[in-house]
């Protein structure tokens, strides 16, 4: 039986589109060269409305598909991603500048998410039977809610999409994507790959729209939930807009993750790991290691090794296998980062390496280390979304965790210590973030929850959590 419902009806980060409100086209730009890639046309309000309605219509059928049959298609999407990983990785590099090798790693993670979700989703979403005190039977069923709207950033063009879409498709929902404009090609390629894997047409819809149109999508009566990955400021705007129409939201926002190097740490290992944690994906990662809080006892040794490591990170053509770091994704992002560095220096920070805009063609920024970083400086208070590291001295271990938590953000962080038991205790009891790495730097794991607290947002993805963020946990009571 197919029930009908009545019909009705950001770019959150400034990108390549001109500010002219009447402009209906925009260009994607190769950040390594500054040259245009392709011109796209923004959808009209009528076209966007059609995509929403088509997604809803597809959902009405998809919700009736069994968990096992959904899982088969989810697994097939993972295979399509793997089959086309070189093509997708190269496109991501062209559009936002990540190293091709990092793009290939991103696709491998996406495929792993598909496999995990296909396997675990069948069990996680299965009905539960509960005996009630009065002798009646309780049934808990996880019903899909409808169309979920995702607003996603450019830094992981494939992963950001897969992270929310695969979980929601497995749950039986329809999915809409408003991707960052500078990775529009990646968004459209993902749509093709999903459908090539057997996903019903229109169930995954891409919206090529601007700020105003995005706000209307949030308000659309057929949209039941909104998920955003972006800045804290963008999160506040989306949460307010969605809250006004009583739409549930999941927000994965920015951070300035602190990595603690304690007195008993293996300093050489810590320095090497922290360099990678800072410059991976050109330093444009929400869970990148950003503030390096080092206790006084080992500060000088860490500083020497860390600066030497950052000096060895030479930027270059992201398609060249010898390059260790590519360009930043857009010129405006590089300009913002440099202004944050300059303001930090003006307020007392000291540049140990980097800190100048290269004259090379493209939007490159060097691996940079700032010392004497204190409250009141962007390097301490804000998120520096690029390859700039903030080096901070702590008196001791207790002072280090104080500094780590002295932030409005709370996404991730790290601890380097030879005392694993003590580090785990510190992470679980005192570290006020959603995730903590111990003696390592790691990105997302398919079987572990991902998300933050404070200004880093709320809600969880992965690990069996994301699959239930946008479902109706429905209670059914049967009299015996």
Coordinates of C-alpha atoms in Angstrom, one line a residue:
X1 CA 0.0 0.0 0.0
X2 CA 1.4 3.4 -1.0
X3 CA 0.1 6.4 0.9
X4 CA 0.1 9.8 -0.7
X5 CA 0.9 13.1 1.0
X6 CA -0.1 16.5 0.0
X7 CA 2.2 18.7 -2.0
X8 CA 3.7 22.0 -0.8
X9 CA 6.4 23.6 -0.6
X10 CA 23.2 28.3 2.2
X11 CA 25.9 28.8 0.4
X12 CA 27.1 28.8 4.0
X13 CA 30.7 29.3 3.0
X14 CA 31.4 32.0 0.4
X15 CA 32.7 30.4 -2.7
X16 CA 33.4 30.8 -6.4
X17 CA 30.0 32.4 -7.2
X18 CA 30.0 36.2 -7.6
X19 CA 28.1 38.2 -5.0
X20 CA 25.7 39.6 -7.6
X21 CA 22.3 38.4 -6.4
X22 CA 21.0 38.3 -10.0
X23 CA 23.8 36.1 -11.2
X24 CA 22.5 32.6 -12.1
X25 CA 25.8 30.9 -13.0
X26 CA 29.1 30.2 -11.3
X27 CA 32.4 28.7 -12.1
X28 CA 34.4 26.0 -10.3
X29 CA 38.1 26.9 -10.1
X30 CA 41.2 24.7 -9.9
X31 CA 43.0 26.0 -6.7
X32 CA 46.4 24.8 -7.9
X33 CA 46.3 27.0 -11.0
X34 CA 43.5 29.6 -10.4
X35 CA 41.9 28.6 -13.7
X36 CA 38.2 27.9 -14.3
X37 CA 37.1 24.3 -14.6
X38 CA 33.4 24.4 -15.5
X39 CA 30.4 26.8 -15.5
X40 CA 27.2 25.7 -13.7
X41 CA 23.7 27.2 -13.6
X42 CA 21.9 27.6 -10.4
X43 CA 18.5 25.9 -10.2
X44 CA 15.4 28.1 -10.1
X45 CA 13.0 27.8 -7.2
X46 CA 10.7 25.8 -9.3
X47 CA 13.4 23.3 -10.3
X48 CA 14.6 22.9 -6.7
X49 CA 11.0 22.3 -5.6
X50 CA 10.7 19.6 -8.2
X51 CA 13.8 17.8 -6.9
X52 CA 12.4 17.8 -3.4
X53 CA 9.0 16.5 -4.5
X54 CA 10.7 13.8 -6.7
X55 CA 12.8 12.7 -3.7
X56 CA 9.7 12.5 -1.5
X57 CA 7.9 10.4 -4.1
X58 CA 10.9 8.0 -4.4
X59 CA 11.0 7.8 -0.6
X60 CA 7.4 6.6 -0.4
X61 CA 8.5 3.5 -2.3
X62 CA 11.9 3.1 -0.8
X63 CA 10.6 3.0 2.8
X64 CA 8.8 -0.2 1.8
X65 CA 12.0 -2.0 0.6
X66 CA 13.2 -4.6 3.1
X67 CA 16.4 -3.9 5.2
X68 CA 18.2 -6.7 3.4
X69 CA 17.4 -5.3 0.0
X70 CA 18.4 -1.8 1.0
X71 CA 21.7 -3.2 2.3
X72 CA 22.4 -4.9 -1.0
X73 CA 22.2 -1.5 -2.8
X74 CA 24.2 0.2 -0.1
X75 CA 27.0 -2.4 -0.5
X76 CA 26.8 -1.9 -4.3
X77 CA 27.3 1.8 -3.9
X78 CA 30.5 1.0 -2.0
X79 CA 31.6 -1.2 -5.0
X80 CA 30.8 1.6 -7.4
X81 CA 32.9 4.1 -5.4
X82 CA 35.8 1.7 -5.4
X83 CA 35.5 1.0 -9.1
X84 CA 35.6 4.7 -9.9
X85 CA 37.9 5.8 -7.1
X86 CA 40.7 7.1 -9.5
X87 CA 38.2 9.2 -11.4
X88 CA 36.6 10.6 -8.3
X89 CA 39.9 11.2 -6.5
X90 CA 41.3 13.2 -9.5
X91 CA 38.1 15.2 -9.8
X92 CA 38.3 16.1 -6.1
X93 CA 41.9 17.2 -6.5
X94 CA 41.0 19.3 -9.5
X95 CA 38.1 21.0 -7.7
X96 CA 39.5 21.5 -4.1
X97 CA 43.2 20.8 -4.2
X98 CA 43.8 17.7 -2.0
X99 CA 46.6 15.3 -2.9
X100 CA 45.4 12.5 -5.1
X101 CA 46.6 10.0 -2.6
X102 CA 44.5 11.6 0.1
X103 CA 41.5 11.4 -2.3
X104 CA 42.1 7.7 -2.8
X105 CA 42.2 7.2 0.9
X106 CA 38.9 9.1 1.2
X107 CA 37.2 6.8 -1.2
X108 CA 38.5 3.8 0.6
X109 CA 36.9 5.2 3.8
X110 CA 33.6 5.8 1.9
X111 CA 33.5 2.2 0.7
X112 CA 34.2 1.0 4.2
X113 CA 31.3 3.0 5.5
X114 CA 29.0 1.5 2.9
X115 CA 30.1 -2.0 3.9
X116 CA 29.7 -1.4 7.6
X117 CA 26.3 0.2 7.2
X118 CA 25.0 -2.5 4.9
X119 CA 26.1 -5.2 7.5
X120 CA 25.2 -3.5 10.8
X121 CA 22.1 -1.6 9.6
X122 CA 20.1 -4.7 9.1
X123 CA 20.5 -5.6 12.8
X124 CA 20.4 -2.0 14.2
X125 CA 17.1 -1.1 12.5
X126 CA 15.4 -4.4 13.2
X127 CA 12.2 -4.3 15.3
X128 CA 12.6 -4.9 19.0
X129 CA 10.1 -6.9 21.1
X130 CA 9.7 -5.8 24.7
X131 CA 7.6 -7.5 27.4
X132 CA 5.6 -5.0 29.4
X133 CA 4.7 -5.1 33.1
X134 CA 1.0 -5.5 32.4
X135 CA 1.6 -8.5 30.3
X136 CA 1.1 -6.7 27.0
X137 CA 3.6 -6.8 24.2
X138 CA 5.7 -3.8 23.2
X139 CA 7.1 -3.4 19.7
X140 CA 9.8 -0.8 19.0
X141 CA 10.1 -0.1 15.3
X142 CA 12.5 2.3 13.6
X143 CA 10.5 4.0 10.9
X144 CA 12.1 6.3 8.3
X145 CA 10.9 9.9 8.6
X146 CA 11.1 11.0 5.0
X147 CA 13.4 13.4 3.2
X148 CA 16.7 14.5 4.9
X149 CA 18.5 17.6 3.6
X150 CA 22.3 17.6 3.9
X151 CA 24.3 20.8 3.6
X152 CA 27.9 19.8 3.1
X153 CA 31.4 21.5 2.8
X154 CA 34.1 21.0 0.2
X155 CA 37.0 19.7 2.2
X156 CA 36.1 16.0 1.9
X157 CA 33.8 16.1 -1.2
X158 CA 33.0 12.4 -1.2
X159 CA 33.2 11.5 2.5
X160 CA 31.0 14.3 3.8
X161 CA 28.3 13.1 1.5
X162 CA 28.6 9.4 2.1
X163 CA 28.8 10.0 5.9
X164 CA 25.2 11.2 6.2
X165 CA 23.6 9.9 3.0
X166 CA 24.4 6.2 3.3
X167 CA 23.1 6.0 6.9
X168 CA 19.9 7.7 6.0
X169 CA 19.3 5.7 2.8
X170 CA 19.8 2.5 4.9
X171 CA 17.3 3.8 7.4
X172 CA 14.8 4.2 4.5
X173 CA 14.9 7.9 4.1
X174 CA 15.2 10.0 0.9
X175 CA 18.3 12.3 0.8
X176 CA 18.9 15.7 -0.7
X177 CA 22.4 17.2 -1.1
X178 CA 23.4 20.9 -1.3
X179 CA 27.2 20.6 -1.7
X180 CA 29.7 23.5 -1.6
X181 CA 29.7 25.1 -5.1
X182 CA 33.4 24.6 -5.7
X183 CA 32.9 20.8 -5.6
X184 CA 29.7 20.7 -7.7
X185 CA 31.2 18.2 -10.2
X186 CA 32.0 15.8 -7.3
X187 CA 28.4 16.0 -6.1
X188 CA 27.0 15.2 -9.5
X189 CA 29.4 12.3 -10.1
X190 CA 28.4 10.8 -6.7
X191 CA 24.7 11.0 -7.8
X192 CA 25.6 9.1 -10.9
X193 CA 27.5 6.4 -9.0
X194 CA 24.7 5.9 -6.5
X195 CA 22.2 5.4 -9.3
X196 CA 24.6 3.1 -11.2
X197 CA 24.7 0.9 -8.1
X198 CA 20.9 0.5 -8.3
X199 CA 19.6 3.2 -6.1
X200 CA 16.2 4.3 -7.3
X201 CA 16.3 7.5 -9.4
X202 CA 15.5 10.7 -7.5
X203 CA 16.0 9.1 -4.0
X204 CA 19.4 10.9 -3.8
X205 CA 18.9 14.4 -5.2
X206 CA 21.5 17.1 -5.8
X207 CA 20.5 20.7 -5.4
X208 CA 22.6 23.3 -7.2
X209 CA 21.3 26.3 -5.2
X210 CA 22.4 29.4 -3.3
X211 CA 21.7 30.8 0.3
X212 CA 18.2 32.0 -0.2
X213 CA 17.1 28.8 -2.0
X214 CA 18.7 26.7 0.7
X215 CA 16.7 28.4 3.4
X216 CA 13.5 27.6 1.5
X217 CA 14.5 24.0 1.3
X218 CA 14.9 23.8 5.1
X219 CA 11.3 25.3 5.4
X220 CA 9.9 22.9 2.7
X221 CA 7.0 20.8 4.2
X222 CA 8.4 17.6 2.6
X223 CA 11.8 18.0 4.3
X224 CA 11.8 16.3 7.7
X225 CA 15.4 16.7 8.9
X226 CA 18.5 18.8 8.2
X227 CA 22.1 17.9 8.7
X228 CA 25.0 20.3 8.3
X229 CA 28.8 20.1 8.3
X230 CA 30.3 23.6 8.4
X231 CA 31.3 26.5 10.6
X232 CA 29.8 27.2 14.0
X233 CA 28.3 30.4 12.6
X234 CA 26.6 28.4 9.8
X235 CA 25.4 25.9 12.3
X236 CA 23.7 28.6 14.4
X237 CA 21.9 29.9 11.3
X238 CA 20.7 26.5 10.1
X239 CA 19.7 25.4 13.6
X240 CA 17.6 28.6 14.0
X241 CA 16.0 28.3 10.6
X242 CA 15.2 24.6 11.2
X243 CA 14.1 25.1 14.7
X244 CA 11.6 27.7 13.6
X245 CA 9.8 25.0 11.6
X246 CA 10.5 22.2 14.2
X247 CA 12.9 20.3 12.0
X248 CA 15.5 18.1 13.8
X249 CA 19.1 18.9 13.0
X250 CA 22.5 17.2 13.3
X251 CA 25.4 19.6 13.3
X252 CA 29.0 18.8 12.8
X253 CA 30.9 22.0 13.1
X254 CA 34.4 23.5 13.4
X255 CA 37.0 23.1 16.1
X256 CA 40.5 24.0 17.2
X257 CA 41.5 20.5 18.5
X258 CA 44.2 20.4 21.1
X259 CA 46.9 17.7 21.1
X260 CA 48.6 17.3 24.5
X261 CA 52.2 16.2 24.7
X262 CA 52.7 15.1 28.3
X263 CA 55.9 14.8 30.3
X264 CA 56.3 11.1 29.7
X265 CA 55.5 11.2 26.0
X266 CA 57.7 9.7 23.2
X267 CA 58.6 13.2 21.9
X268 CA 59.9 12.0 18.5
X269 CA 56.8 10.0 17.8
X270 CA 54.6 12.8 19.0
X271 CA 56.2 15.4 16.8
X272 CA 56.1 13.2 13.7
X273 CA 52.4 12.3 14.3
X274 CA 51.5 15.9 15.1
X275 CA 53.0 17.1 11.8
X276 CA 50.8 14.7 9.9
X277 CA 47.8 15.6 12.0
X278 CA 48.2 19.3 11.1
X279 CA 48.9 19.1 7.4
X280 CA 46.7 16.1 6.3
X281 CA 44.3 17.2 3.6
X282 CA 46.2 20.4 3.3
X283 CA 45.3 21.2 6.9
X284 CA 41.7 21.7 5.9
X285 CA 40.1 19.2 8.3
X286 CA 37.6 19.8 11.1
X287 CA 39.4 17.2 13.3
X288 CA 42.9 18.3 12.4
X289 CA 45.4 18.7 15.2
X290 CA 45.6 22.5 15.6
X291 CA 46.7 23.5 19.0
X292 CA 49.7 21.7 20.4
X293 CA 49.9 22.0 24.1
X294 CA 53.2 20.7 25.4
X295 CA 54.3 20.5 29.0
X296 CA 57.4 22.6 30.0
X297 CA 59.6 19.5 30.7
X298 CA 59.6 18.4 27.0
X299 CA 58.6 21.6 25.3
X300 CA 62.0 22.5 23.8
X301 CA 62.6 19.0 22.5
X302 CA 59.2 18.8 20.9
X303 CA 59.4 22.3 19.5
X304 CA 62.7 21.4 17.8
X305 CA 61.4 18.2 16.2
X306 CA 58.0 19.6 15.3
X307 CA 59.4 22.7 13.6
X308 CA 61.9 20.6 11.7
X309 CA 59.1 18.3 10.6
X310 CA 56.9 21.3 9.4
X311 CA 59.9 22.8 7.6
X312 CA 60.1 19.6 5.6
X313 CA 56.5 19.9 4.3
X314 CA 56.8 21.4 0.9
X315 CA 53.7 22.3 -1.0
X316 CA 53.3 21.7 -4.7
X317 CA 51.1 20.3 -7.5
X318 CA 48.6 18.0 -5.8
X319 CA 48.7 15.6 -8.8
X320 CA 52.5 15.2 -8.3
X321 CA 53.2 12.2 -6.1
X322 CA 56.2 14.0 -4.7
X323 CA 54.1 16.8 -3.2
X324 CA 53.4 16.6 0.5
X325 CA 50.7 19.3 0.5
X326 CA 48.5 20.9 -2.1
X327 CA 46.9 24.4 -2.3
X328 CA 44.1 25.7 -0.1
X329 CA 40.7 25.2 -1.7
X330 CA 39.9 28.9 -2.5
X331 CA 41.7 32.2 -2.5
X332 CA 39.3 33.8 0.1
X333 CA 40.1 30.9 2.5
X334 CA 43.8 31.5 2.1
X335 CA 43.4 35.2 2.6
X336 CA 41.3 34.6 5.8
X337 CA 43.9 32.2 7.2
X338 CA 46.8 34.7 6.5
X339 CA 44.8 37.5 8.2
X340 CA 44.4 35.2 11.3
X341 CA 48.1 34.6 11.3
X342 CA 48.9 38.3 11.0
X343 CA 46.5 39.3 13.8
X344 CA 47.9 36.6 16.0
X345 CA 51.5 37.9 15.4
X346 CA 50.3 41.5 16.1
X347 CA 48.9 40.3 19.4
X348 CA 52.1 38.6 20.5
X349 CA 52.5 35.3 18.6
X350 CA 55.9 34.5 17.0
X351 CA 56.3 32.8 13.6
X352 CA 58.8 29.9 13.8
X353 CA 58.4 28.8 10.2
X354 CA 56.1 29.8 7.3
X355 CA 53.6 32.6 7.7
X356 CA 54.0 34.2 4.3
X357 CA 51.9 34.0 1.2
X358 CA 53.9 32.3 -1.6
X359 CA 54.2 34.0 -5.0
X360 CA 53.4 30.7 -6.8
X361 CA 50.5 30.4 -9.1
X362 CA 47.5 28.9 -7.2
X363 CA 46.2 29.3 -3.6
X364 CA 49.1 27.8 -1.7
X365 CA 50.0 28.5 1.9
X366 CA 53.1 27.1 3.6
X367 CA 53.2 24.8 6.7
X368 CA 53.4 27.4 9.5
X369 CA 54.2 27.2 13.2
X370 CA 53.3 29.9 15.7
X371 CA 54.8 30.1 19.2
X372 CA 53.8 32.2 22.2
X373 CA 50.1 31.6 21.4
X374 CA 47.8 33.0 24.0
X375 CA 44.1 33.9 24.6
X376 CA 43.1 36.9 22.5
X377 CA 44.8 35.6 19.4
X378 CA 43.0 33.9 16.6
X379 CA 45.6 31.1 16.8
X380 CA 44.3 30.3 20.3
X381 CA 40.6 31.3 20.2
X382 CA 39.5 30.5 16.6
X383 CA 39.7 27.6 14.1
X384 CA 42.6 28.0 11.7
X385 CA 41.4 26.0 8.7
X386 CA 44.7 25.5 7.0
X387 CA 48.3 24.3 7.7
X388 CA 49.0 26.6 10.6
X389 CA 50.0 25.1 14.0
X390 CA 49.7 26.8 17.4
X391 CA 52.4 25.8 19.8
X392 CA 51.5 26.4 23.5
X393 CA 53.6 25.7 26.6
X394 CA 51.8 24.2 29.7
X395 CA 53.3 24.1 33.2
X396 CA 52.4 20.4 33.7
X397 CA 49.8 17.7 32.7
X398 CA 47.0 19.4 34.7
X399 CA 47.7 22.7 33.1
X400 CA 47.7 21.0 29.7
X401 CA 44.2 19.7 30.0
X402 CA 43.0 23.1 31.3
X403 CA 44.3 24.7 28.2
X404 CA 42.8 22.0 26.0
X405 CA 39.4 22.6 27.5
X406 CA 39.8 26.4 27.4
X407 CA 37.9 26.6 24.1
X408 CA 34.4 27.1 22.9
X409 CA 34.9 24.1 20.6
X410 CA 34.8 20.4 21.5
X411 CA 35.2 18.1 18.5
X412 CA 38.4 16.1 18.9
X413 CA 41.8 16.1 20.4
X414 CA 44.8 14.0 21.4
X415 CA 47.1 12.9 24.1
X416 CA 50.7 11.6 23.9
X417 CA 51.8 9.7 26.9
X418 CA 53.6 6.4 27.6
X419 CA 51.1 5.7 30.5
X420 CA 48.2 4.4 28.4
X421 CA 46.0 3.8 31.5
X422 CA 46.4 7.3 32.7
X423 CA 45.9 8.8 29.3
X424 CA 42.6 6.9 28.9
X425 CA 41.5 8.2 32.3
X426 CA 42.3 11.7 31.3
X427 CA 40.5 11.3 27.9
X428 CA 37.4 9.8 29.4
X429 CA 37.0 11.9 32.5
X430 CA 38.4 15.3 31.7
X431 CA 38.7 15.9 28.0
X432 CA 35.6 17.9 27.0
X433 CA 35.3 16.8 23.4
X434 CA 33.5 14.2 21.4
X435 CA 36.6 12.3 20.3
X436 CA 40.1 11.8 21.7
X437 CA 43.1 10.1 20.1
X438 CA 45.8 8.6 22.2
X439 CA 49.4 8.3 20.8
X440 CA 48.0 8.6 17.3
X441 CA 46.1 10.9 14.8
X442 CA 43.1 9.3 13.3
X443 CA 40.1 10.5 11.1
X444 CA 36.7 8.9 11.2
X445 CA 36.2 5.2 11.8
X446 CA 33.0 3.6 10.4
X447 CA 32.3 1.7 13.7
X448 CA 33.0 4.6 16.1
X449 CA 30.7 7.6 16.7
X450 CA 31.8 10.9 15.2
X451 CA 30.7 14.3 16.5
X452 CA 31.3 17.0 19.0
X453 CA 30.1 19.2 21.9
X454 CA 29.9 22.9 22.6
X455 CA 30.3 25.0 19.5
X456 CA 31.4 21.9 17.6
X457 CA 27.8 20.9 17.3
X458 CA 25.6 18.0 18.4
X459 CA 24.4 14.6 17.1
X460 CA 26.5 11.7 16.1
X461 CA 27.4 9.9 12.9
X462 CA 28.9 6.5 12.3
X463 CA 29.2 3.7 14.8
X464 CA 25.5 2.8 14.6
X465 CA 24.5 6.2 16.0
X466 CA 24.1 8.1 12.7
X467 CA 21.7 5.5 11.3
X468 CA 19.1 6.4 14.0
X469 CA 19.5 10.2 14.1
X470 CA 16.6 10.6 11.5
X471 CA 14.3 7.8 12.3
X472 CA 11.0 7.6 14.2
X473 CA 11.5 5.3 17.2
X474 CA 7.9 4.2 17.1
X475 CA 6.2 2.5 20.0
X476 CA 3.5 -0.1 19.3
X477 CA 1.6 -1.8 22.2
X478 CA -0.3 -5.0 21.6
X479 CA -2.8 -6.2 24.1
X480 CA -2.4 -9.9 24.9

